[in-house]
Rosetta silent file (secondary structure, phi, psi, omega in degrees, C-alpha in Angstrom):
SEQUENCE: XXXXXXXXXXXXXXXXXXXXXXXXXXXXXXXXXXXXXXXXXXXXXXXXXXXXXXXXXXXXXXXXXXXXXXXXXXXXXXXXXXXXXXXXXXXXXXXXXXXXXXXXXXXXXX
SCORE:     score description
SCORE:     0.000 S_00000001
   1 L     0.000  123.411  178.175   16.475    5.564   10.500 S_00000001
   2 L   -84.940  151.794 -179.049   16.429    9.343   10.469 S_00000001
   3 L   -83.332   90.941  176.004   13.242   11.171    9.650 S_00000001
   4 L   -77.960  168.382  175.013   13.929   12.512    6.182 S_00000001
   5 H   -55.934  -35.338  178.808   11.274   14.538    4.340 S_00000001
   6 H   -64.353  -44.138 -179.863   10.329   11.315    2.526 S_00000001
   7 H   -64.852  -41.560  177.319    9.823    9.449    5.830 S_00000001
   8 H   -59.573  -42.956  178.552    7.797   12.358    7.215 S_00000001
   9 H   -64.587  -39.435  178.178    5.580   12.257    4.105 S_00000001
  10 H   -62.308  -48.412 -179.754    5.142    8.483    4.422 S_00000001
  11 H   -59.912  -40.773 -179.525    4.103    8.801    8.078 S_00000001
  12 H   -64.946  -47.025  179.335    1.665   11.592    7.187 S_00000001
  13 H   -59.769  -44.115 -178.054    0.046    9.614    4.338 S_00000001
  14 H   -67.215  -37.430 -179.136   -0.334    6.526    6.532 S_00000001
  15 H   -71.558  -33.076 -172.031   -1.764    8.557    9.424 S_00000001
  16 H   -94.510   -7.223 -176.735   -4.267   10.494    7.302 S_00000001
  17 L  -131.084  136.531  178.805   -5.617    7.669    5.101 S_00000001
  18 L   -62.280  -42.044 -178.617   -7.215    4.353    6.072 S_00000001
  19 E  -130.398  126.470  178.754   -5.611    2.580    3.128 S_00000001
  20 E  -128.121  130.804  175.827   -2.414    3.650    1.373 S_00000001
  21 E  -115.639  112.164  172.939   -0.780    1.846   -1.522 S_00000001
  22 E   -84.932  118.904 -168.210    2.802    2.836   -2.266 S_00000001
  23 E  -143.728  169.378  172.685    3.094    1.833   -5.905 S_00000001
  24 L   -93.366  114.854 -175.449    4.795    2.394   -9.222 S_00000001
  25 E    95.669 -160.405 -179.282    2.532    4.752  -11.131 S_00000001
  26 L  -121.533  163.880  177.438   -0.942    5.834  -10.086 S_00000001
  27 L   -56.459  -33.143  179.199   -4.170    3.887   -9.499 S_00000001
  28 L   -78.105  -25.399 -177.582   -5.406    5.214  -12.857 S_00000001
  29 L  -144.062   72.194  178.667   -2.134    4.375  -14.619 S_00000001
  30 E   -62.740  144.312 -177.174   -0.095    1.699  -12.815 S_00000001
  31 L  -113.291   17.555  168.037    3.423    1.350  -14.221 S_00000001
  32 L  -154.296  154.471 -176.202    4.149   -2.224  -13.204 S_00000001
  33 H   -62.598  -35.922 -179.163    2.156   -5.422  -13.221 S_00000001
  34 H   -68.104  -42.839  176.834    2.422   -5.957   -9.477 S_00000001
  35 H   -62.991  -42.640  179.511    1.097   -2.473   -8.713 S_00000001
  36 H   -60.876  -39.610 -179.424   -1.688   -2.985  -11.259 S_00000001
  37 H   -63.534  -43.190 -179.343   -2.654   -6.288   -9.605 S_00000001
  38 H   -69.052  -39.862  176.102   -2.986   -4.711   -6.144 S_00000001
  39 H   -57.902  -44.632 -179.298   -4.971   -1.764   -7.561 S_00000001
  40 H   -62.497  -42.975  178.949   -7.322   -4.265   -9.216 S_00000001
  41 H   -62.417  -47.974 -179.215   -7.763   -6.221   -5.956 S_00000001
  42 H   -63.396  -42.376  179.277   -8.459   -3.066   -3.940 S_00000001
  43 H   -62.915  -39.208 -179.874  -10.854   -1.747   -6.589 S_00000001
  44 H   -64.219  -36.242  179.905  -12.668   -5.091   -6.639 S_00000001
  45 H   -77.357  -15.165  175.926  -13.197   -4.965   -2.858 S_00000001
  46 L    82.540   14.336  178.392  -14.614   -1.458   -3.217 S_00000001
  47 L   -82.960  151.081  172.398  -12.404    0.262   -0.642 S_00000001
  48 L   -87.014  136.193 -179.800  -11.248    3.825   -1.054 S_00000001
  49 L  -145.827  157.514  175.568   -7.470    4.071   -1.014 S_00000001
  50 E  -101.497  126.473  173.974   -4.701    6.553   -1.655 S_00000001
  51 E   -96.242  131.816  178.450   -2.123    5.588   -4.254 S_00000001
  52 E  -117.391  118.615 -177.062    1.341    7.097   -3.817 S_00000001
  53 E   -81.331  105.886 -179.364    3.577    7.042   -6.888 S_00000001
  54 H   -73.674  -15.428  179.281    7.097    6.150   -5.727 S_00000001
  55 H   -73.009  -16.717 -178.203    8.455    6.790   -9.224 S_00000001
  56 H   -76.514  -15.104 -173.244    7.855   10.517   -8.730 S_00000001
  57 L  -154.191  114.594 -179.813   10.527   10.795   -6.019 S_00000001
  58 H   -61.822  -34.789  177.964   13.693    8.697   -5.522 S_00000001
  59 H   -62.675  -41.002  177.881   13.786    9.667   -1.842 S_00000001
  60 H   -67.779  -42.877 -178.169   10.276    8.304   -1.407 S_00000001
  61 H   -59.702  -42.543  177.587   11.071    5.174   -3.407 S_00000001
  62 H   -78.188  -37.969 -176.623   14.006    4.362   -1.118 S_00000001
  63 H   -61.489  -39.417 -178.131   12.346    5.751    2.000 S_00000001
  64 H   -68.350  -33.466  177.767    9.336    3.433    1.865 S_00000001
  65 H   -66.725  -39.734  178.231   11.622    0.400    1.638 S_00000001
  66 H   -70.608  -41.841 -176.817   13.531    1.567    4.729 S_00000001
  67 H   -59.422  -45.342 -175.863   10.350    2.560    6.569 S_00000001
  68 H   -91.561  -13.600 -171.609    8.735   -0.868    6.173 S_00000001
  69 L    56.758   41.077 -179.452   11.960   -2.880    6.042 S_00000001
  70 L  -129.914  127.722 -168.067   10.437   -4.487    2.935 S_00000001
  71 L   -80.993  -12.554 -172.411   12.493   -4.529   -0.288 S_00000001
  72 L  -119.814  163.406  177.367    9.797   -4.397   -2.958 S_00000001
  73 L  -125.039  137.928   16.951    7.015   -2.168   -4.206 S_00000001
  74 L   -81.653  163.178  175.489    3.988   -2.099   -4.109 S_00000001
  75 E  -134.668  130.138 -177.842    3.389   -1.901   -0.369 S_00000001
  76 E  -108.073  132.848  174.798   -0.057   -1.809    1.206 S_00000001
  77 E  -120.534  134.693  176.926   -0.894   -0.161    4.535 S_00000001
  78 E  -125.231  119.218 -178.985   -4.274   -0.501    6.247 S_00000001
  79 L    49.050   45.082  175.588   -5.023    1.795    9.200 S_00000001
  80 L    84.280   -6.079 -176.837   -1.312    2.392    9.717 S_00000001
  81 E  -101.878  130.480  176.368   -0.370   -1.293    9.603 S_00000001
  82 E   -71.180  124.976 -178.979    1.927   -2.677    6.920 S_00000001
  83 E   -95.824  -50.457  179.882    0.114   -5.557    5.197 S_00000001
  84 E   152.133 -166.474 -179.853    2.575   -6.595    2.500 S_00000001
  85 L  -101.157 -162.436 -173.162    3.289   -6.603   -1.195 S_00000001
  86 H   -57.778  -50.177 -176.303    1.526   -8.004   -4.233 S_00000001
  87 H   -61.978  -42.917 -179.674    1.862  -11.728   -3.463 S_00000001
  88 H   -65.870  -46.435 -179.763    0.667  -11.329    0.124 S_00000001
  89 H   -62.422  -42.432  179.460   -2.259   -9.077   -0.855 S_00000001
  90 H   -61.453  -46.600 -179.986   -3.249  -11.454   -3.665 S_00000001
  91 H   -63.531  -42.867  178.897   -3.157  -14.463   -1.356 S_00000001
  92 H   -62.426  -39.107  179.903   -5.116  -12.620    1.351 S_00000001
  93 H   -66.880  -40.163 -177.650   -7.769  -11.583   -1.192 S_00000001
  94 H   -67.440  -35.576 -177.017   -8.106  -15.147   -2.500 S_00000001
  95 H   -99.864    6.911  175.356   -8.606  -16.714    0.938 S_00000001
  96 L    88.036   -4.815 -178.326  -10.803  -13.928    2.362 S_00000001
  97 H   -65.945  -33.733 -178.612   -8.235  -12.587    4.837 S_00000001
  98 H   -66.114  -45.760  178.384   -8.073   -9.176    3.151 S_00000001
  99 H   -62.666  -39.675  177.195  -11.820   -8.666    3.428 S_00000001
 100 H   -62.682  -40.542  178.630  -11.636   -9.858    7.064 S_00000001
 101 H   -62.194  -43.299  179.085   -8.858   -7.356    7.738 S_00000001
 102 H   -61.364  -40.949  178.438  -10.972   -4.525    6.305 S_00000001
 103 H   -65.019  -47.250 -178.688  -13.886   -5.568    8.567 S_00000001
 104 H   -59.064  -41.280 -177.710  -11.629   -5.905   11.618 S_00000001
 105 L   -86.924    1.890  178.962  -10.105   -2.463   10.983 S_00000001
 106 L    58.676   47.649  175.338  -13.573   -1.023   10.222 S_00000001
 107 L   -96.145  127.446 -179.276  -12.695    0.058    6.679 S_00000001
 108 L   -68.711  133.152  175.092  -15.781    0.708    4.562 S_00000001
 109 L  -120.628  159.870 -179.346  -16.134   -1.502    1.498 S_00000001
 110 L   -78.832    0.000    0.000  -18.644   -1.241   -1.332 S_00000001
């Protein structure tokens, strides 16, 4: 994988933010149900996160899939580590693993 401007931007966002959600739309206006579900889960846990709208840039939309080797969006990163998509995040939130991950990675929650 060559480092395109999209890949460089992805690496920068992940490095500079504890939690990054690559999503369709924005946290204030999600544009798909799966993105909306992850935003709701993150908001419920009280963590601060950066939402990155992949619909704004086709290079980014394709780049994040190549970067993570994961075919779908949304994609959640915590402290630089790829966590997963909507189903994984939902399951982790339901069984307490997501909250445990935030504690383990020392991410502040409300």
